[in-house]
Amino acid sequence: MYNIMKIVPDTSIIIDGKLSELAEKGEVEEEVVIPEFVVDEIENQANKGLEIGFAGIEEIKQIRELGEEKGFEVSFTGRKPTDEEIKMASSGRIDALIRDVAEEMEATLYTGDKVQAKIADAKGIDHRLFDKERIETFSLKEYFDEKTMSIHLKQGSKPKAKRGMPGEFKLEETGNEVLEKDGINELIQETIEKAEMSDDGLIEMQKEGATVLQIGRYRIAISRPPFSEAPEITAVRPVSKVSLEDYDLSEKLIDRLDETAEGILIAGAPGHGKSTFAQALAEHYEQEERILKTMEKPRDLDVGPDITQYAELEDSMENTGDFLLLVRPDYTVYDEVRKTRDFEVYSDMRMAGVGMVGVVHASEAVDAVQRLIGRVELGMIPQVVDTVLHIENAEVAEVYKLELTVKVPEGMTEEDLARPVVQILKLENSKPVYEIYTYGEETVVIPVDDQERESSAQKLAKKQLMHELSGRVENPEIEFISNDHIRLIVEEDEISHVIGSGGENIDRLEDELGLDITVEPRSKTLKNGIDFQVEERGKSLIIDVGNNRSGEDIDVYDGDEFLFTATVGKNGEISLTKNSDLSGRILGSYESGALNVKA
């Protein structure tokens, strides 16, 4: 047994703030020897902007001050670690060097690390292990009352609190004094210590200048320069815990959630109660004897003890998903699905047969579905997400179901334009409200509401036609004669480019758009009717105007309706493909006596 009068602390006991607490109680009597390995590790953490580094520096400073006050000696010993030793710190190299210092000095090693204590015990090194203590209260808690959802503390500003219920809250000042730098830094240090020392506290994330903690039901986000221009603390706490019965859901929706919904998205704006509903749904499934897990960053859903909450595994939700596929839960709540990788993990788990409930920030329900476009193949969307709930003001405002079908999209008329269409329908009456399908090279979401649908379909058709004409036609005018008929107005000398040889260009455009197109010149020159003959010849329809018209531009009309302009060939003929729509119309007009040709 070594001399307990001489103490060698490791990094964990310094960061926890336990040594200064013992010194204040008079339990440190003679000497504290701090290895340079500890100082260097804490300095390295602080240089990275991590809160535990700043907490460690404050603890060392406090121990020195207490040494002067209480009469015990504080010294520093040893060398600084090498670059190689620093690289191996995560595998326990620095801890081993600290143990060596305690052993060489015949001192007692103070630690809060159970592995460190077990190794010291195995090697016969005198040590004391200090377990984390449950902290009943902390200063930030004093800012909360029963109606407080969150508090917002920032250097240079008065403290503020958001009070009320999800969807019905207001921001209020909770004090008259502006927060000073020292005061908010003390709060930050104390909060870090509580998270480190409390059984129900943990550090969810640490980046340079940013830390996210969880202490009981409180989620705390801390920012410092250089990440933010001034130190800031935001603490959030759930103010209500409700069951699914409190939402007054329709029997049809409850049946769907219980029986068929396995790919669920819960959408809504921040603060409107998405997570609260997700908690209620999770506990409903748990009561229905389903195995429930959650994937969260940070873990702040307020669920029961039988529901295990998972964070990122080795900084990756993909790894968490791989682990959960081995656990085989019935449902997994994913809070929140935001980045492309989140949608991919959600989709992978859903396609593997796991029921998924995703929480998504979106102002409307359809926005949540749109975020799948480009991340999930069109035909797979209804398999990945079959039900979307929109939460607004803590209530279920809209419920949609998704189905895949093959049909002609709304606003189009040609049967040969049928394609796979994802329909977004209202759950209660199965009325379609949106359609998702490919249009040209784009995947589009079109409202099915009559007025909105026509406007959107026309905009898409115009956009596609403008794209097809670019480079060949200058400033075309496009107007709808009816829902399925376009008038295209171009310069007279551009008409032949639009029509194409034998009408092939105009036929292709009509097929792609599913619309009839009438081409007219912007300003018609005065022309007179001429003699002509129409005959079928093999696979062609011939308009013969005579050799004397060779090289002239002629206009063809169906009655008073302009059809096209063409240049007469050397043999006095204009040739069109016989099986085209344009040829069919010309032949019918000729047989009825309505066809006119002008030159």
Coordinates of C-alpha atoms in Angstrom, one line a residue:
M1 CA 0.0 0.0 0.0
Y2 CA 1.5 3.3 -1.1
N3 CA 1.3 6.6 0.7
I4 CA -2.3 8.0 0.3
M5 CA -0.9 11.4 1.3
K6 CA 0.5 11.7 -2.3
I7 CA -2.1 11.6 -5.0
V8 CA -1.6 11.2 -8.8
P9 CA -4.9 12.1 -10.6
D10 CA -5.6 10.9 -14.2
T11 CA -7.4 12.8 -16.9
S12 CA -10.9 11.4 -16.0
I13 CA -10.8 12.5 -12.4
I14 CA -9.7 16.0 -13.4
I15 CA -12.4 16.4 -16.1
D16 CA -15.1 15.1 -13.6
G17 CA -14.1 17.9 -11.1
K18 CA -14.0 15.3 -8.3
L19 CA -10.5 16.2 -7.0
S20 CA -11.4 19.8 -6.2
E21 CA -14.6 18.5 -4.5
L22 CA -12.5 16.2 -2.3
A23 CA -10.1 19.1 -1.6
E24 CA -12.9 21.4 -0.4
K25 CA -14.0 18.6 2.0
G26 CA -10.5 18.4 3.4
E27 CA -9.8 14.9 2.0
V28 CA -6.6 16.0 0.2
E29 CA -3.9 16.4 2.9
E30 CA -0.4 16.6 1.6
E31 CA 0.5 16.6 -2.1
V32 CA -1.2 16.4 -5.5
V33 CA 1.2 15.5 -8.3
I34 CA -0.3 16.1 -11.8
P35 CA 1.5 14.3 -14.6
E36 CA 2.3 16.4 -17.7
F37 CA 0.5 13.7 -19.7
V38 CA -2.7 14.8 -18.1
V39 CA -2.1 18.5 -18.7
D40 CA -1.2 17.9 -22.4
E41 CA -4.3 15.7 -23.0
I42 CA -6.5 18.4 -21.5
E43 CA -4.8 21.2 -23.4
N44 CA -5.2 19.2 -26.6
Q45 CA -9.0 18.8 -26.0
A46 CA -9.3 22.6 -25.3
N47 CA -7.4 23.4 -28.5
K48 CA -10.0 21.4 -30.4
G49 CA -12.7 23.5 -28.8
L50 CA -14.1 20.6 -26.7
E51 CA -15.9 21.6 -23.5
I52 CA -14.2 18.8 -21.5
G53 CA -10.8 20.5 -22.2
F54 CA -12.0 23.8 -20.8
A55 CA -13.5 22.1 -17.8
G56 CA -10.2 20.3 -17.2
I57 CA -8.2 23.6 -17.3
E58 CA -10.6 25.2 -14.8
E59 CA -10.3 22.2 -12.5
I60 CA -6.5 22.3 -12.5
K61 CA -6.7 26.1 -11.8
Q62 CA -9.1 25.4 -8.9
I63 CA -6.9 22.7 -7.4
R64 CA -3.9 25.0 -7.3
E65 CA -6.0 27.7 -5.6
L66 CA -7.4 25.2 -3.1
G67 CA -3.8 24.0 -2.4
E68 CA -2.8 27.5 -1.4
E69 CA -6.0 27.8 0.7
K70 CA -6.0 24.4 2.4
G71 CA -2.2 24.0 2.7
F72 CA -1.4 21.0 0.4
E73 CA 1.2 21.0 -2.3
V74 CA 0.4 20.9 -6.0
S75 CA 3.2 20.0 -8.5
F76 CA 3.6 18.9 -12.0
T77 CA 5.9 16.1 -13.1
G78 CA 7.1 14.1 -16.1
R79 CA 7.6 14.8 -19.7
K80 CA 5.1 15.7 -22.5
P81 CA 3.9 12.7 -24.6
T82 CA 5.4 12.1 -28.0
D83 CA 3.4 12.4 -31.2
E84 CA 3.2 8.6 -31.4
E85 CA 1.9 8.4 -27.8
I86 CA -0.8 11.0 -28.6
K87 CA -1.9 9.0 -31.6
M88 CA -2.3 6.0 -29.4
A89 CA -4.2 7.8 -26.6
S90 CA -7.6 6.4 -27.6
S91 CA -6.2 2.9 -27.2
G92 CA -5.0 3.6 -23.6
R93 CA -1.4 4.7 -24.1
I94 CA -1.6 7.9 -22.1
D95 CA -3.5 6.1 -19.3
A96 CA -0.6 3.6 -19.1
L97 CA 1.9 6.4 -18.8
I98 CA -0.1 8.0 -15.9
R99 CA -0.1 4.6 -14.1
D100 CA 3.7 4.4 -14.5
V101 CA 4.0 7.9 -12.8
A102 CA 1.9 6.8 -9.9
E103 CA 3.9 3.5 -9.5
E104 CA 7.3 5.3 -9.8
M105 CA 6.3 7.9 -7.2
E106 CA 4.7 5.3 -4.9
A107 CA 1.6 7.5 -4.9
T108 CA -2.1 6.7 -5.0
L109 CA -3.8 6.9 -8.4
Y110 CA -7.1 8.7 -8.4
T111 CA -9.3 7.8 -11.3
G112 CA -12.9 7.9 -12.5
D113 CA -12.2 5.3 -15.2
K114 CA -13.2 1.7 -14.4
V115 CA -10.8 0.2 -16.9
Q116 CA -8.0 2.3 -15.5
A117 CA -8.8 1.1 -12.0
K118 CA -9.0 -2.6 -13.1
I119 CA -5.5 -2.4 -14.8
A120 CA -4.1 -0.7 -11.7
D121 CA -5.6 -3.4 -9.5
A122 CA -4.1 -6.1 -11.7
K123 CA -0.7 -4.5 -11.6
G124 CA -0.8 -3.9 -7.8
I125 CA -0.8 -0.1 -8.1
D126 CA -2.5 1.6 -5.2
H127 CA -5.6 3.4 -6.5
R128 CA -9.0 4.8 -5.7
L129 CA -12.0 4.6 -8.1
F130 CA -14.6 7.3 -7.9
D131 CA -17.9 6.4 -9.6
K132 CA -20.1 8.9 -11.1
E133 CA -22.8 10.3 -8.8
R134 CA -26.4 11.0 -9.6
I135 CA -26.9 14.8 -9.6
E136 CA -30.4 15.8 -8.4
T137 CA -30.3 19.3 -9.6
F138 CA -28.2 21.8 -11.6
S139 CA -28.3 25.5 -12.2
L140 CA -29.9 25.4 -15.6
K141 CA -32.9 23.6 -14.1
E142 CA -33.7 26.8 -12.1
Y143 CA -34.7 28.6 -15.4
F144 CA -37.5 26.0 -16.1
D145 CA -41.0 26.0 -14.7
E146 CA -43.7 23.5 -15.6
K147 CA -44.6 25.4 -18.9
T148 CA -41.1 26.1 -20.1
M149 CA -40.1 24.3 -23.3
S150 CA -36.7 25.7 -23.7
I151 CA -34.3 28.3 -22.4
H152 CA -31.9 30.5 -24.4
L153 CA -28.8 32.0 -22.7
K154 CA -26.2 34.0 -24.6
Q155 CA -23.4 36.3 -23.6
G156 CA -24.5 39.9 -24.1
S157 CA -28.2 39.1 -24.0
K158 CA -30.9 38.7 -21.4
P159 CA -32.0 35.2 -20.6
K160 CA -35.1 34.0 -22.6
A161 CA -37.5 31.1 -22.3
K162 CA -40.0 29.6 -24.7
R163 CA -43.1 28.8 -22.8
G164 CA -46.3 27.1 -23.7
M165 CA -47.2 23.9 -25.5
P166 CA -46.2 22.6 -29.0
G167 CA -47.7 24.8 -31.6
E168 CA -48.8 27.4 -28.9
F169 CA -45.8 29.1 -27.3
K170 CA -44.2 32.5 -26.9
L171 CA -40.7 33.7 -26.2
E172 CA -40.3 35.6 -23.0
E173 CA -37.4 37.3 -21.2
T174 CA -36.8 35.6 -17.8
G175 CA -34.4 38.2 -16.3
N176 CA -33.5 41.8 -16.5
E177 CA -29.7 41.4 -16.4
V178 CA -27.5 40.9 -19.4
L179 CA -25.5 37.7 -19.2
E180 CA -21.8 38.3 -18.8
K181 CA -18.9 36.2 -20.2
D182 CA -17.8 34.8 -16.8
G183 CA -21.3 33.9 -15.7
I184 CA -22.2 31.9 -18.8
N185 CA -18.8 30.2 -18.8
E186 CA -19.4 29.1 -15.2
L187 CA -22.8 27.7 -16.3
I188 CA -21.1 25.9 -19.2
Q189 CA -18.5 24.3 -16.9
E190 CA -21.0 23.3 -14.3
T191 CA -23.3 21.7 -16.9
I192 CA -20.4 19.8 -18.4
E193 CA -19.4 18.5 -15.0
K194 CA -23.0 17.4 -14.2
A195 CA -23.2 15.5 -17.5
E196 CA -19.9 13.8 -16.8
M197 CA -20.7 12.9 -13.2
S198 CA -24.4 12.1 -13.4
D199 CA -25.7 8.6 -14.0
D200 CA -28.4 10.0 -16.3
G201 CA -26.0 12.4 -18.1
L202 CA -24.0 11.8 -21.2
I203 CA -22.1 13.8 -23.9
E204 CA -23.9 13.1 -27.2
M205 CA -21.6 15.2 -29.4
Q206 CA -18.4 17.2 -29.2
K207 CA -17.0 19.2 -32.0
E208 CA -14.8 22.3 -32.1
G209 CA -16.8 25.0 -30.4
A210 CA -20.0 22.8 -30.1
T211 CA -21.2 20.3 -27.5
V212 CA -24.5 18.5 -27.1
L213 CA -25.4 17.0 -23.7
Q214 CA -28.3 15.0 -22.3
I215 CA -29.0 15.2 -18.6
G216 CA -32.2 13.3 -17.7
R217 CA -35.0 14.9 -19.8
Y218 CA -32.9 18.0 -20.7
R219 CA -31.1 18.3 -24.0
I220 CA -28.5 21.0 -23.9
A221 CA -26.6 22.5 -26.8
I222 CA -23.5 24.6 -26.0
S223 CA -21.7 26.7 -28.5
R224 CA -18.5 28.8 -28.2
P225 CA -16.2 30.7 -30.5
P226 CA -15.0 30.1 -33.2
F227 CA -18.3 28.2 -34.0
S228 CA -20.5 31.0 -32.6
E229 CA -19.5 34.6 -32.1
A230 CA -20.3 34.3 -28.3
P231 CA -20.9 31.6 -25.8
E232 CA -24.5 30.3 -25.9
I233 CA -26.5 27.7 -24.1
T234 CA -29.8 26.3 -25.4
A235 CA -31.6 23.8 -23.2
V236 CA -34.8 22.0 -24.3
R237 CA -37.2 19.8 -22.2
P238 CA -40.4 18.1 -23.2
V239 CA -43.4 19.8 -21.5
S240 CA -46.0 17.2 -22.3
K241 CA -46.2 13.5 -22.6
V242 CA -49.3 12.3 -24.4
S243 CA -50.7 9.0 -25.6
L244 CA -52.0 8.2 -29.0
E245 CA -55.6 8.4 -27.6
D246 CA -55.0 12.1 -26.8
Y247 CA -54.8 12.9 -30.5
D248 CA -58.5 11.9 -31.3
L249 CA -57.4 9.9 -34.4
S250 CA -60.0 8.4 -36.8
E251 CA -60.6 4.7 -36.6
K252 CA -59.4 4.4 -40.2
L253 CA -56.0 5.9 -39.3
I254 CA -55.6 3.8 -36.1
D255 CA -56.4 0.7 -38.2
R256 CA -53.8 1.7 -40.8
L257 CA -51.1 2.4 -38.1
D258 CA -51.9 -1.0 -36.5
E259 CA -52.3 -3.2 -39.5
T260 CA -50.7 -1.9 -42.8
A261 CA -48.5 1.2 -42.2
E262 CA -44.8 0.1 -42.1
G263 CA -43.1 3.0 -43.7
I264 CA -44.3 6.1 -41.9
L265 CA -43.0 9.7 -42.1
I266 CA -44.0 12.2 -39.5
A267 CA -43.6 15.7 -41.0
G268 CA -44.0 19.2 -39.6
A269 CA -42.3 22.5 -38.8
P270 CA -40.0 22.8 -35.8
G271 CA -41.9 23.2 -32.5
H272 CA -45.2 21.8 -33.7
G273 CA -45.0 18.4 -31.9
K274 CA -43.5 15.9 -34.3
S275 CA -41.3 14.2 -31.7
T276 CA -44.1 14.2 -29.2
F277 CA -46.3 12.3 -31.6
A278 CA -43.5 10.0 -32.5
Q279 CA -43.1 9.2 -28.7
A280 CA -46.8 8.5 -28.4
L281 CA -46.8 6.2 -31.5
A282 CA -43.7 4.4 -30.2
E283 CA -45.3 3.7 -26.8
H284 CA -48.5 2.7 -28.6
Y285 CA -46.6 0.0 -30.6
E286 CA -44.8 -1.0 -27.4
Q287 CA -48.1 -1.6 -25.7
E288 CA -49.2 -3.6 -28.7
E289 CA -46.3 -6.0 -27.8
R290 CA -44.1 -4.9 -30.6
I291 CA -40.3 -4.6 -30.2
L292 CA -39.4 -0.9 -30.5
K293 CA -36.0 0.8 -30.9
T294 CA -35.0 4.3 -31.7
M295 CA -32.2 5.9 -33.8
E296 CA -31.5 9.4 -32.6
K297 CA -28.9 12.1 -32.6
P298 CA -29.1 13.3 -29.9
R299 CA -31.2 10.8 -27.9
D300 CA -34.0 13.1 -26.6
L301 CA -37.2 11.2 -27.2
D302 CA -39.0 10.8 -23.9
V303 CA -39.9 7.1 -24.2
G304 CA -40.4 4.3 -21.6
P305 CA -37.6 2.1 -20.2
D306 CA -38.5 -0.9 -22.4
I307 CA -37.7 1.1 -25.6
T308 CA -33.9 1.1 -26.2
Q309 CA -32.5 4.4 -27.7
Y310 CA -29.5 4.1 -30.0
A311 CA -27.2 6.9 -31.2
E312 CA -24.6 6.8 -34.0
L313 CA -22.3 3.7 -33.8
E314 CA -18.8 4.9 -34.4
D315 CA -20.1 8.2 -35.8
S316 CA -22.3 6.4 -38.3
M317 CA -26.1 5.8 -38.4
E318 CA -25.4 3.3 -41.1
N319 CA -23.5 1.2 -38.5
T320 CA -26.4 1.6 -36.1
G321 CA -28.8 0.4 -38.9
D322 CA -26.6 -2.7 -39.5
F323 CA -26.7 -3.5 -35.8
L324 CA -30.4 -3.1 -35.6
L325 CA -30.9 -5.5 -38.5
L326 CA -29.4 -8.1 -36.2
V327 CA -31.6 -7.1 -33.4
R328 CA -34.7 -7.4 -35.7
P329 CA -37.1 -4.9 -34.1
D330 CA -40.7 -4.7 -35.3
Y331 CA -40.5 -0.9 -35.6
T332 CA -37.7 1.7 -35.4
V333 CA -38.2 5.4 -34.8
Y334 CA -35.6 7.4 -36.8
D335 CA -35.3 11.0 -35.4
E336 CA -34.6 12.8 -37.6
V337 CA -34.3 11.9 -41.3
R338 CA -32.6 14.9 -42.8
K339 CA -29.5 14.2 -44.9
T340 CA -29.2 11.9 -47.9
R341 CA -27.4 9.3 -45.8
D342 CA -30.3 9.3 -43.4
F343 CA -32.8 8.6 -46.2
E344 CA -30.6 5.8 -47.5
V345 CA -30.4 4.2 -44.1
Y346 CA -34.1 4.6 -43.6
S347 CA -34.8 3.0 -47.0
D348 CA -32.3 0.2 -46.5
M349 CA -33.9 -0.8 -43.2
R350 CA -37.4 -0.5 -44.6
M351 CA -36.6 -2.7 -47.6
A352 CA -35.0 -5.3 -45.2
G353 CA -38.5 -5.6 -43.6
V354 CA -38.2 -3.4 -40.5
G355 CA -41.1 -1.1 -39.8
M356 CA -39.9 2.5 -39.9
V357 CA -41.2 5.7 -38.4
G358 CA -39.2 8.7 -39.6
V359 CA -39.4 12.3 -38.2
V360 CA -38.8 14.9 -41.0
H361 CA -38.7 18.7 -40.9
A362 CA -41.2 19.8 -43.6
S363 CA -43.7 22.6 -43.8
E364 CA -46.2 20.3 -45.7
A365 CA -46.7 16.6 -45.9
V366 CA -45.9 16.4 -49.6
D367 CA -42.5 18.1 -48.9
A368 CA -41.5 15.1 -46.9
V369 CA -42.2 12.8 -49.9
Q370 CA -40.4 15.2 -52.3
R371 CA -37.2 14.8 -50.3
L372 CA -37.2 11.1 -51.3
I373 CA -37.0 12.0 -55.0
G374 CA -33.5 11.5 -56.3
R375 CA -32.6 9.5 -53.2
V376 CA -35.0 6.6 -53.8
E377 CA -36.0 5.2 -57.2
L378 CA -39.5 6.3 -58.2
G379 CA -41.0 2.9 -58.2
M380 CA -39.6 2.1 -54.8
I381 CA -41.1 5.2 -53.0
P382 CA -44.4 3.5 -52.0
Q383 CA -42.5 0.5 -50.6
V384 CA -40.2 2.7 -48.6
V385 CA -43.0 5.2 -47.4
D386 CA -46.6 4.2 -47.4
T387 CA -48.0 6.7 -44.9
V388 CA -47.3 10.4 -44.3
L389 CA -48.7 12.3 -41.3
H390 CA -48.4 16.1 -41.1
I391 CA -48.3 17.5 -37.6
E392 CA -49.4 21.1 -37.1
N393 CA -50.0 22.9 -33.8
A394 CA -49.7 19.5 -31.9
E395 CA -52.5 17.9 -34.0
V396 CA -52.6 15.5 -36.9
A397 CA -53.5 17.9 -39.7
E398 CA -53.2 15.7 -42.8
V399 CA -52.7 12.0 -43.5
Y400 CA -51.7 10.7 -46.9
K401 CA -51.1 7.2 -48.3
L402 CA -48.9 6.4 -51.2
E403 CA -49.7 3.9 -54.0
L404 CA -47.9 2.9 -57.2
T405 CA -50.0 2.5 -60.4
V406 CA -49.6 2.6 -64.2
K407 CA -51.8 5.2 -65.8
V408 CA -51.9 8.3 -68.0
P409 CA -51.0 11.2 -65.7
E410 CA -53.7 13.7 -65.0
G411 CA -53.8 16.4 -67.6
M412 CA -52.6 14.1 -70.4
T413 CA -54.9 12.4 -72.9
E414 CA -53.0 9.9 -75.1
E415 CA -53.2 6.3 -73.9
D416 CA -49.7 5.5 -75.1
L417 CA -48.4 8.0 -72.5
A418 CA -49.3 5.6 -69.6
R419 CA -46.4 5.3 -67.2
P420 CA -45.6 4.3 -63.6
V421 CA -47.2 7.0 -61.4
V422 CA -46.9 7.3 -57.6
Q423 CA -50.3 8.6 -56.3
I424 CA -50.4 10.5 -53.0
L425 CA -54.0 10.1 -51.7
K426 CA -55.9 11.3 -48.7
L427 CA -56.3 8.4 -46.3
E428 CA -59.9 9.1 -45.4
N429 CA -61.5 9.2 -48.9
S430 CA -58.7 7.9 -51.1
K431 CA -58.9 11.1 -53.2
P432 CA -55.7 11.7 -55.1
V433 CA -54.0 15.0 -54.3
Y434 CA -50.6 14.7 -56.0
E435 CA -49.0 12.5 -58.6
I436 CA -45.3 11.8 -59.0
Y437 CA -44.0 10.6 -62.4
T438 CA -41.2 11.1 -64.9
Y439 CA -41.7 13.8 -67.5
G440 CA -38.9 14.0 -70.0
E441 CA -35.7 13.8 -68.0
E442 CA -37.4 15.2 -64.8
T443 CA -39.3 13.6 -61.9
V444 CA -42.2 15.9 -61.1
V445 CA -44.8 16.3 -58.3
I446 CA -48.0 17.6 -59.8
P447 CA -51.1 18.6 -57.7
V448 CA -54.3 16.9 -58.9
D449 CA -56.6 19.7 -57.8
D450 CA -58.4 20.7 -61.0
Q451 CA -57.3 24.3 -61.4
E452 CA -53.8 23.8 -60.0
R453 CA -53.4 20.6 -62.0
E454 CA -54.1 22.2 -65.3
S455 CA -51.8 25.1 -64.6
S456 CA -49.0 22.8 -63.6
A457 CA -49.4 20.4 -66.5
Q458 CA -49.4 23.3 -68.9
K459 CA -46.3 24.8 -67.4
L460 CA -44.5 21.5 -67.7
A461 CA -45.6 21.0 -71.4
K462 CA -44.5 24.6 -72.3
K463 CA -41.1 24.0 -70.5
Q464 CA -40.6 20.7 -72.4
L465 CA -41.6 22.2 -75.7
M466 CA -39.3 25.2 -75.2
H467 CA -36.4 22.8 -74.5
E468 CA -37.1 20.8 -77.6
L469 CA -37.2 23.9 -79.8
S470 CA -34.1 25.6 -78.3
G471 CA -31.4 26.2 -80.9
R472 CA -33.9 25.8 -83.9
V473 CA -36.6 28.4 -83.1
E474 CA -36.2 31.9 -81.8
N475 CA -38.7 33.3 -79.3
P476 CA -41.6 30.8 -79.9
E477 CA -45.0 31.8 -78.6
I478 CA -47.0 28.9 -76.9
E479 CA -50.6 29.1 -75.9
F480 CA -53.2 26.5 -75.0
I481 CA -56.3 26.3 -77.2
S482 CA -57.7 23.6 -74.9
N483 CA -56.3 21.3 -72.3
D484 CA -54.8 19.0 -74.9
H485 CA -54.2 21.4 -77.8
I486 CA -51.3 23.9 -78.2
R487 CA -50.9 26.7 -80.7
L488 CA -47.2 27.2 -81.5
I489 CA -46.4 30.6 -83.2
V490 CA -43.0 31.0 -84.9
E491 CA -41.4 33.0 -87.7
E492 CA -42.6 31.9 -91.1
D493 CA -39.1 30.7 -92.2
E494 CA -38.9 28.6 -89.0
I495 CA -42.0 26.5 -89.7
S496 CA -40.3 24.0 -91.9
H497 CA -37.7 23.3 -89.1
V498 CA -40.6 22.7 -86.6
I499 CA -42.6 20.5 -88.9
G500 CA -39.6 18.5 -90.2
S501 CA -39.3 16.3 -93.3
G502 CA -42.6 14.6 -93.8
G503 CA -43.9 16.0 -90.5
E504 CA -41.6 13.8 -88.5
N505 CA -40.5 16.5 -86.0
I506 CA -44.1 17.7 -85.2
D507 CA -45.3 14.0 -84.9
R508 CA -42.5 13.3 -82.4
L509 CA -43.3 16.4 -80.3
E510 CA -47.0 15.5 -80.2
D511 CA -46.2 11.9 -79.1
E512 CA -43.8 13.1 -76.3
L513 CA -46.1 15.7 -75.0
G514 CA -49.4 13.9 -75.5
L515 CA -50.9 17.0 -77.0
D516 CA -52.0 18.2 -80.4
I517 CA -49.8 21.1 -81.8
T518 CA -50.9 23.6 -84.4
V519 CA -48.0 25.6 -85.9
E520 CA -48.7 29.1 -87.2
P521 CA -46.5 31.9 -88.6
R522 CA -46.1 35.0 -86.4
S523 CA -47.0 37.3 -89.4
K524 CA -48.6 35.7 -92.5
T525 CA -47.6 37.0 -95.9
L526 CA -50.5 37.5 -98.3
K527 CA -50.8 34.4 -100.4
N528 CA -53.3 33.1 -103.0
G529 CA -54.9 29.7 -103.4
I530 CA -53.3 27.4 -106.0
D531 CA -54.2 24.2 -107.7
F532 CA -52.9 20.9 -106.2
Q533 CA -53.5 17.2 -106.1
V534 CA -53.1 14.8 -103.2
E535 CA -52.3 11.1 -103.7
E536 CA -51.0 8.2 -101.7
R537 CA -47.8 6.7 -103.1
G538 CA -46.3 3.7 -101.2
K539 CA -45.5 4.9 -97.6
S540 CA -45.9 8.5 -98.5
L541 CA -48.7 11.1 -98.9
I542 CA -47.9 13.4 -101.8
I543 CA -49.1 17.0 -102.4
D544 CA -48.4 17.8 -106.0
V545 CA -48.5 21.6 -106.8
G546 CA -46.6 21.4 -110.2
N547 CA -43.0 21.8 -111.4
N548 CA -43.4 25.5 -111.8
R549 CA -43.7 25.9 -108.0
S550 CA -40.3 24.1 -107.3
G551 CA -38.4 25.9 -104.5
E552 CA -41.4 28.0 -103.3
D553 CA -42.7 28.0 -99.7
I554 CA -46.4 27.0 -99.6
D555 CA -48.9 27.1 -96.7
V556 CA -51.4 24.3 -96.1
Y557 CA -54.7 24.9 -94.4
D558 CA -57.6 22.8 -93.1
G559 CA -60.4 25.2 -94.0
D560 CA -59.3 28.4 -92.3
E561 CA -57.0 26.6 -89.8
F562 CA -53.3 26.9 -90.7
L563 CA -51.5 23.5 -90.7
F564 CA -47.9 24.0 -91.8
T565 CA -45.5 25.6 -94.3
A566 CA -43.3 23.5 -96.6
T567 CA -40.8 24.1 -99.3
V568 CA -41.8 22.5 -102.7
G569 CA -39.3 19.9 -104.0
K570 CA -37.6 19.9 -107.4
N571 CA -40.4 17.7 -108.9
G572 CA -43.1 20.1 -107.7
E573 CA -44.1 17.8 -104.8
I574 CA -44.3 17.8 -101.0
S575 CA -43.9 14.4 -99.4
L576 CA -45.1 13.4 -96.0
T577 CA -45.0 10.1 -94.1
K578 CA -48.4 8.5 -94.8
N579 CA -48.9 7.0 -91.3
S580 CA -48.3 10.3 -89.4
D581 CA -51.1 12.2 -87.7
L582 CA -50.6 15.2 -89.9
S583 CA -51.0 13.1 -93.1
G584 CA -54.2 11.6 -91.7
R585 CA -55.6 15.0 -91.1
I586 CA -54.5 16.3 -94.6
L587 CA -56.1 13.3 -96.3
G588 CA -59.4 13.7 -94.4
S589 CA -59.5 17.4 -95.2
Y590 CA -58.7 16.7 -98.9
E591 CA -61.5 14.1 -99.2
S592 CA -64.0 16.5 -97.5
G593 CA -63.0 19.4 -99.8
A594 CA -61.7 21.6 -97.0
L595 CA -58.0 21.4 -97.8
N596 CA -56.4 24.6 -99.2
V597 CA -52.9 25.3 -100.4
K598 CA -51.6 28.8 -100.8
A599 CA -48.4 30.2 -102.4

